[in-house]
Amino acid sequence: MGYHGPMELRRLDPRVIWLWRAQAMSRMLFFWGPLCVGVGVLSSQAADWRVGLLIGGSMALMLLVLSLLWPALDFDRFGFEVREHDLLVQRGVLFRRRSSIPLRRIQHVDTHQGPIERLFGLSTVAVYTAAGMSADGSIPGLPTAEAEAIRDELARRGGDDGV
Amino acid sequence: MASEREPPDADDERTEVLRGGLLAELEHERTEFLRENHLEGNGLLSLDTPTEERPRHAAGPHPDDETVMSPAAPRARPEDIEPTVAALSLDVLEAETEEEAAAAPAEPAEALATDTPWRGLHPASLLVNLIPRTFGILLGYWPLLLAWLFGRGVTAPRPEDALFLLFILVPGIASTVVHFFTLRYRVSGGRMEIRQGLLNRQARTLAPDRIQNVSLVRNLFHRASGLVEVRIETAGDSSTEGLLSALSIEDAEALLTALNAARGEAARATPAADAPTAAPILTLGAPELLAYGFTAGGLGLAILLMAVGSEVLTVARPDEVNDLARQVSPTRLAGLGVLAIAASWTFSALRALVRHHGFTLTREPTPKGPGLRAVEGLFTRREVKLSLDKVQLVSAMEPPLRRLMGFGTVSVETAGFTAGENGLPAAAELVVPMVEQERMGELFAEAVPSLDLDPWSAPFNPAHPRALRRATVGTALFALPVGLTIGIALGQGAVWAAVVTLSFLALMLVRAVARHRSLGWRVTPDVILLRGGVLRRNTTLLARKKLQSTHLTQGPLDRMHGLAHLTVTVAGSSVRLPPLSVDEAQALQEELLSGG
């Protein structure tokens, strides 16, 4: 039994699936790939080179499939809504999280865009409260114009910080 | 910059100066600045002239800044603190123009009455800071010093020793001296400003309504010299933002008065007013403190003491230690263990006596409404004041021994952070070390007046019944592989492996069941109450109007059982409610939105 599905909430731009895939690929290239090679080399030294190839190769293949598949699942599970009193952000495939941030508690809102996001024309909105240094809610993968509109709306409706 | 200044027709003097050339004007500005800020004759002024400060508070966000602040968040952000090495004279020019620009719209007319001139630390602060600082450095380097003195075989002092000491001490001493000579503070335009640093200059601006609490600390040297250390904490930063390490009592008073006035309230509560106005809520005497110390001392400390002792012995007399090691029997070892535990208990009892000597908790009004004030300490006198308005979370901790004696420890947390021991950040809080169980509810209500029930007698809601099954499954999933690994690693055969695995599993299951039973929660229109812990019971209270955000989380196991956890955050902390059914948790999340 999950939460009430994200269907009734606002969805991200579908392009975000390919953005996440691209981000996963870059992680694959710089982190997971070398790790697979390392594991493969180690196990080929311990046993046969064929064993090494098998272990390293299957690891890499599994990670590759996951990084292509996972973004689609993540997208299906992602929903957000600026409601009357709060911003609701719901996401997560295995571990789900449904965050409610009262609008009057919002300290500051920013939008940012990384290099890969820029290629896709997408931006991330991050919402901060007085609770801590990290963003309490962030909405990735929005068309830049929409992200800016949401940012301005949230900033306008922010209020008392309650500290 | 000079071009931004008013046109030369403003006054004749200015016109003439302009004609006289830029250099002359700079000199003129400098003297004017000195006169205005009562800093004439301070030879070191050139080192601590104000750093560049953009008129951000007044003008709002920079146009190409992607960040948008909400209207109610005029907090001093890191961008305001900009170390700069720009040339002195231009700095002065700029700072003056912009201070005028910034102060004028923010706080008109009468706020100027609250302004204070730039002030520095008390001259005696050098001494007050240097001695503990030197001691602290020596303490920090003791292994190195021991190694240096005993590790070389020769015990007679040599000239290099002095050099070595100097090498260790000079950086610390230099930073203390620089701190003293460069730190300046003032209250201006309703804000507190602190500037310091020689190479790395900092300018901080604290808005008074952001101040979470003010503590006054006096160690032995402060008390001998009649000085006081003022710590000003604001929300969100992980360090004490305003630390004025030694002020005279009069200066501290003047500062607090100015801060209070800047908050738009009549000046009250000054540090010299030592006599509490109301009868104390709670005082602790020697018996309670001794009991606190005994229940605080742990095995960890005993082990640490033993380790330090053996280290010293090994370094000092290696041969004797070897002889000793040969003579050690199990009985002697047990005796040594008991001795170490007794020593650690004595030590922590003594520490509690010194640290919390004369603990007194009183009600004290603050400019923001009712507040609490705690005073304690034998050598270092600590005084914490907080306004109830700023209280984020109250918690009671009852470790097994203390709970058996019918006592617990209550802490009241605000959103600020303070530099804790070793300079690590610690949540700013007021801790009442030893409270009788019957009075803990009363203390909770004292800190959060909207609490309308006694958490120690009112019923709590249990965790959802299905959570027990979920905990069992989760525990089994964790305990079986771990137990099996340990059992196999022992290498005593299959029977032993099975016995070890099963007994580990049984132990963990008992723990899971006990933990499930200990969980409790309750939500009233004003507060959230939580309880948990088998041996060491924790009770937490949050005011609903302080909630920052709520998060419903659900892992795969929770989903299988239709459960979810609700986490609520306040500034500085977050707490997780016991598992509830998904519908219940989601309904509660919606309900909490309407609180406060």
Coordinates of N, CA, C and O in Angstrom, one line a residue, chain A residues 1-4 83 85-86 88 90 93-102 104-112 129-133 136-137 148 151-152 154-163, chain B residues 66-73 75 77 210 212 235-238 389-390 392 415 544-556 559 562 564 569-572 582-583 586 589-590 593 595-596:
Chain A
M1 N 0.8 -1.2 0.0 CA 0.0 0.0 0.0 C 0.9 1.3 0.0 O 1.7 1.4 0.9
G2 N 0.8 2.1 -1.0 CA 1.6 3.3 -1.1 C 0.8 4.5 -0.7 O -0.3 4.4 -0.1
Y3 N 1.3 5.6 -1.0 CA 0.6 6.9 -0.7 C -0.4 7.0 -1.8 O -0.4 6.3 -2.8
H4 N -1.3 8.0 -1.6 CA -2.2 8.3 -2.7 C -1.3 8.7 -3.9 O -0.4 9.5 -3.7
R83 N 0.2 24.0 -3.1 CA -1.2 24.0 -2.6 C -1.5 25.3 -1.9 O -0.7 26.2 -1.9
H85 N -1.6 26.0 1.3 CA -0.8 26.4 2.4 C 0.6 25.8 2.3 O 1.5 26.1 3.2
D86 N 0.9 24.9 1.4 CA 2.2 24.3 1.4 C 2.6 23.9 0.0 O 1.9 23.9 -0.9
L88 N 4.0 20.7 -1.8 CA 4.1 19.2 -1.6 C 5.0 18.6 -2.6 O 4.9 18.9 -3.8
Q90 N 6.7 14.9 -3.7 CA 6.6 13.5 -3.5 C 7.4 12.7 -4.5 O 7.4 13.0 -5.7
V93 N 11.4 5.7 -5.5 CA 10.9 4.4 -6.0 C 10.8 3.4 -4.9 O 9.8 2.9 -4.6
L94 N 12.0 3.0 -4.3 CA 12.0 2.1 -3.2 C 11.6 2.8 -1.9 O 10.8 2.4 -1.2
F95 N 12.4 3.9 -1.6 CA 12.1 4.6 -0.4 C 11.4 5.9 -0.8 O 11.9 6.7 -1.5
R96 N 10.1 6.0 -0.4 CA 9.3 7.1 -0.8 C 9.4 8.2 0.2 O 9.5 7.9 1.4
R97 N 9.2 9.4 -0.2 CA 9.2 10.5 0.6 C 8.2 11.5 0.2 O 8.1 11.8 -1.0
R98 N 7.4 12.0 1.1 CA 6.4 13.0 0.8 C 6.6 14.2 1.7 O 6.3 14.1 2.9
S99 N 7.1 15.3 1.2 CA 7.5 16.4 2.0 C 6.5 17.5 1.8 O 6.0 17.8 0.7
S100 N 6.1 18.1 3.0 CA 5.2 19.2 3.0 C 5.9 20.4 3.6 O 6.3 20.3 4.7
I101 N 6.1 21.4 2.8 CA 6.8 22.6 3.4 C 5.8 23.8 3.4 O 5.3 24.2 2.3
P102 N 5.3 24.2 4.6 CA 4.4 25.3 4.7 C 4.9 26.5 3.9 O 6.1 26.9 4.1
R104 N 4.5 29.6 4.4 CA 4.9 30.7 5.2 C 6.3 30.5 5.9 O 6.9 31.4 6.5
R105 N 6.7 29.2 5.8 CA 8.0 28.9 6.4 C 9.2 29.1 5.4 O 10.3 28.9 5.8
I106 N 8.9 29.3 4.2 CA 9.9 29.4 3.2 C 10.8 30.6 3.4 O 10.4 31.7 3.4
Q107 N 12.1 30.3 3.6 CA 13.1 31.4 3.8 C 13.6 31.9 2.5 O 13.7 33.1 2.3
H108 N 14.0 31.0 1.6 CA 14.4 31.5 0.3 C 14.3 30.4 -0.7 O 14.3 29.2 -0.4
V109 N 14.2 30.8 -1.9 CA 14.0 29.9 -3.0 C 15.0 30.2 -4.1 O 15.3 31.4 -4.3
D110 N 15.6 29.2 -4.7 CA 16.5 29.5 -5.8 C 16.3 28.5 -6.9 O 15.7 27.4 -6.8
T111 N 16.7 29.0 -8.1 CA 16.6 28.0 -9.3 C 18.1 27.9 -9.7 O 18.9 28.8 -9.6
H112 N 18.5 26.7 -10.1 CA 19.8 26.5 -10.7 C 19.7 25.5 -11.8 O 18.8 24.8 -12.0
T129 N 14.1 26.3 4.2 CA 13.5 26.8 5.4 C 14.5 27.1 6.4 O 15.7 26.9 6.2
A130 N 14.1 27.5 7.6 CA 15.1 27.8 8.6 C 15.6 26.6 9.3 O 16.5 26.6 10.2
A131 N 15.1 25.4 8.8 CA 15.5 24.2 9.5 C 16.9 23.8 9.3 O 17.5 23.1 10.1
G132 N 17.5 24.1 8.2 CA 18.9 23.7 8.0 C 19.6 24.3 6.8 O 19.0 25.1 6.1
M133 N 20.8 23.7 6.6 CA 21.6 24.3 5.5 C 21.1 23.7 4.1 O 21.3 24.2 3.1
D136 N 15.0 21.8 1.8 CA 14.0 20.9 2.3 C 13.3 20.2 1.2 O 12.8 19.1 1.3
G137 N 13.1 21.0 0.1 CA 12.4 20.4 -1.0 C 13.1 20.9 -2.3 O 13.5 22.1 -2.4
E148 N 11.2 29.3 -13.1 CA 11.3 30.7 -12.6 C 9.9 31.2 -12.1 O 9.8 31.9 -11.1
R151 N 9.5 29.6 -8.7 CA 10.3 30.3 -7.7 C 9.7 31.6 -7.3 O 9.7 31.9 -6.1
D152 N 9.3 32.4 -8.2 CA 8.7 33.7 -7.9 C 7.5 33.6 -7.1 O 7.2 34.4 -6.1
L154 N 6.6 31.1 -5.0 CA 7.0 30.6 -3.7 C 7.6 31.8 -2.9 O 7.3 32.0 -1.7
A155 N 8.5 32.5 -3.5 CA 9.1 33.6 -2.8 C 8.1 34.7 -2.4 O 8.2 35.2 -1.3
R156 N 7.1 34.9 -3.2 CA 6.1 35.9 -2.9 C 5.2 35.5 -1.8 O 4.8 36.2 -0.9
R157 N 5.0 34.1 -1.7 CA 4.1 33.7 -0.7 C 4.8 33.3 0.6 O 4.1 32.8 1.6
G158 N 6.1 33.3 0.7 CA 6.8 33.0 1.9 C 6.5 34.0 3.0 O 6.0 35.1 2.7
G159 N 6.8 33.7 4.2 CA 6.4 34.6 5.3 C 7.2 34.4 6.5 O 8.4 34.2 6.4
D160 N 6.6 34.4 7.6 CA 7.2 34.3 8.9 C 8.0 33.0 9.0 O 7.5 31.9 8.6
D161 N 9.2 33.1 9.6 CA 10.1 31.9 9.6 C 9.8 31.0 10.8 O 10.3 29.9 10.8
G162 N 9.2 31.5 11.8 CA 8.8 30.7 12.9 C 10.0 30.3 13.8 O 9.9 29.3 14.5
V163 N 11.1 30.9 13.6 CA 12.3 30.5 14.5 C 12.2 31.1 15.8 O 11.9 32.3 15.9
Chain B
E66 N 20.3 34.9 -8.9 CA 19.2 34.0 -9.1 C 18.4 33.8 -7.8 O 17.3 33.2 -7.8
T67 N 19.0 34.2 -6.7 CA 18.3 33.9 -5.4 C 17.3 35.0 -5.1 O 17.5 36.2 -5.3
V68 N 16.1 34.5 -4.6 CA 15.1 35.5 -4.2 C 14.8 35.2 -2.8 O 14.5 34.1 -2.4
M69 N 14.9 36.3 -2.0 CA 14.6 36.1 -0.6 C 13.1 36.4 -0.3 O 12.6 37.3 -1.0
S70 N 12.6 35.6 0.6 CA 11.2 36.0 0.9 C 11.2 37.2 1.8 O 12.2 37.5 2.4
P71 N 10.1 38.0 1.8 CA 10.1 39.3 2.5 C 10.5 39.2 3.9 O 11.1 40.2 4.4
A72 N 10.2 38.1 4.6 CA 10.5 38.1 6.0 C 11.8 37.5 6.4 O 12.0 37.0 7.5
A73 N 12.7 37.5 5.4 CA 14.0 36.8 5.7 C 15.2 37.8 5.5 O 16.0 37.5 4.7
R75 N 17.8 37.9 7.0 CA 19.0 37.4 7.7 C 20.3 37.7 7.1 O 20.3 37.8 5.9
R77 N 23.2 37.0 5.3 CA 23.6 35.8 4.5 C 25.1 35.9 4.4 O 25.7 36.9 4.5
R210 N 16.8 38.4 15.1 CA 17.3 37.0 14.7 C 18.0 36.4 15.8 O 18.4 35.2 15.8
Q212 N 19.0 34.4 18.8 CA 18.3 33.3 19.5 C 18.5 33.4 21.0 O 17.6 33.3 21.8
A235 N 20.1 32.1 14.5 CA 19.6 30.8 14.0 C 20.5 30.5 12.7 O 21.0 31.3 12.0
G236 N 20.6 29.2 12.6 CA 21.1 28.7 11.3 C 22.6 28.6 11.1 O 23.0 27.7 10.4
D237 N 23.4 29.4 11.7 CA 24.8 29.3 11.5 C 25.4 28.3 12.5 O 24.9 28.1 13.6
S238 N 26.4 27.6 12.1 CA 27.0 26.5 12.9 C 28.0 27.1 13.9 O 28.7 26.3 14.5
D389 N 9.9 32.5 23.3 CA 9.5 32.7 21.9 C 10.5 32.0 21.0 O 10.1 31.6 19.9
K390 N 11.7 31.7 21.4 CA 12.7 31.1 20.5 C 12.9 29.6 20.8 O 13.7 29.0 20.1
Q392 N 12.6 25.9 20.4 CA 12.2 25.0 19.3 C 11.8 23.6 19.8 O 10.9 23.0 19.3
A415 N 17.2 27.6 18.2 CA 17.7 27.3 16.9 C 19.1 27.6 16.7 O 19.7 27.3 15.7
R544 N 3.8 23.2 18.0 CA 3.4 23.1 16.5 C 3.7 24.3 15.8 O 3.9 24.3 14.6
K545 N 3.7 25.5 16.4 CA 3.8 26.7 15.7 C 5.3 26.9 15.3 O 5.6 27.8 14.5
K546 N 6.2 26.0 15.7 CA 7.6 26.1 15.3 C 8.0 25.1 14.2 O 9.1 25.1 13.8
L547 N 7.0 24.3 13.8 CA 7.3 23.4 12.7 C 7.8 24.1 11.4 O 7.2 25.0 11.0
Q548 N 8.8 23.5 10.9 CA 9.3 24.0 9.6 C 8.8 23.2 8.4 O 8.4 23.8 7.4
S549 N 8.9 21.9 8.5 CA 8.4 21.1 7.4 C 8.1 19.7 7.9 O 8.6 19.4 9.0
T550 N 7.4 18.9 7.2 CA 7.1 17.6 7.6 C 7.4 16.6 6.4 O 7.2 17.0 5.3
H551 N 7.9 15.5 6.7 CA 8.3 14.5 5.6 C 7.7 13.1 6.0 O 8.0 12.6 7.1
L552 N 7.0 12.6 5.1 CA 6.4 11.2 5.2 C 7.4 10.3 4.5 O 7.6 10.5 3.3
T553 N 8.0 9.3 5.2 CA 8.9 8.4 4.5 C 8.4 7.0 4.6 O 7.8 6.6 5.6
Q554 N 8.8 6.2 3.6 CA 8.3 4.8 3.6 C 9.3 4.0 2.8 O 9.6 4.2 1.7
G555 N 9.9 3.0 3.5 CA 10.8 2.0 2.8 C 10.0 0.9 2.3 O 8.8 0.7 2.6
P556 N 10.7 -0.1 1.6 CA 10.0 -1.2 1.0 C 9.3 -2.1 2.1 O 8.1 -2.5 1.9
R559 N 6.2 -0.4 3.3 CA 5.1 -0.4 2.2 C 4.4 -1.8 2.3 O 3.2 -1.9 2.2
G562 N 2.0 -1.5 5.0 CA 1.1 -0.4 4.9 C 1.4 0.7 6.0 O 0.5 1.2 6.6
A564 N 4.0 4.0 7.5 CA 4.8 5.2 7.1 C 5.3 5.9 8.3 O 4.7 5.8 9.4
T569 N 10.3 18.6 11.3 CA 11.6 19.4 11.5 C 11.2 20.7 12.1 O 10.2 21.3 11.7
V570 N 12.0 21.1 13.0 CA 12.0 22.5 13.5 C 13.4 23.0 13.2 O 14.3 22.3 12.8
A571 N 13.7 24.3 13.4 CA 15.0 24.9 13.1 C 16.0 24.2 14.1 O 15.8 24.3 15.3
G572 N 17.0 23.5 13.5 CA 18.0 22.9 14.3 C 17.8 21.5 14.7 O 18.8 20.8 15.0
V582 N -0.4 4.2 6.8 CA -0.2 5.2 5.8 C -1.3 6.3 5.9 O -1.0 7.5 5.8
D583 N -2.5 5.8 6.0 CA -3.6 6.8 6.0 C -3.5 7.7 7.2 O -3.7 8.9 7.1
Q586 N -0.6 10.1 6.7 CA -0.9 11.2 5.7 C -1.9 12.2 6.3 O -1.8 13.4 6.1
Q589 N -0.1 14.4 8.6 CA 0.7 15.4 7.9 C -0.1 16.6 7.4 O 0.3 17.7 7.6
E590 N -1.3 16.3 6.9 CA -2.2 17.3 6.5 C -2.6 18.2 7.7 O -2.7 19.4 7.7
L593 N -0.3 20.8 9.1 CA -0.2 22.0 8.3 C -1.0 23.1 8.8 O -0.6 24.3 8.7
G595 N -1.6 23.7 12.1 CA -1.3 24.0 13.4 C -0.6 25.4 13.5 O 0.1 25.8 12.6
G596 N -0.7 26.0 14.7 CA 0.1 27.2 15.0 C -0.3 28.4 14.2 O 0.1 28.6 13.1

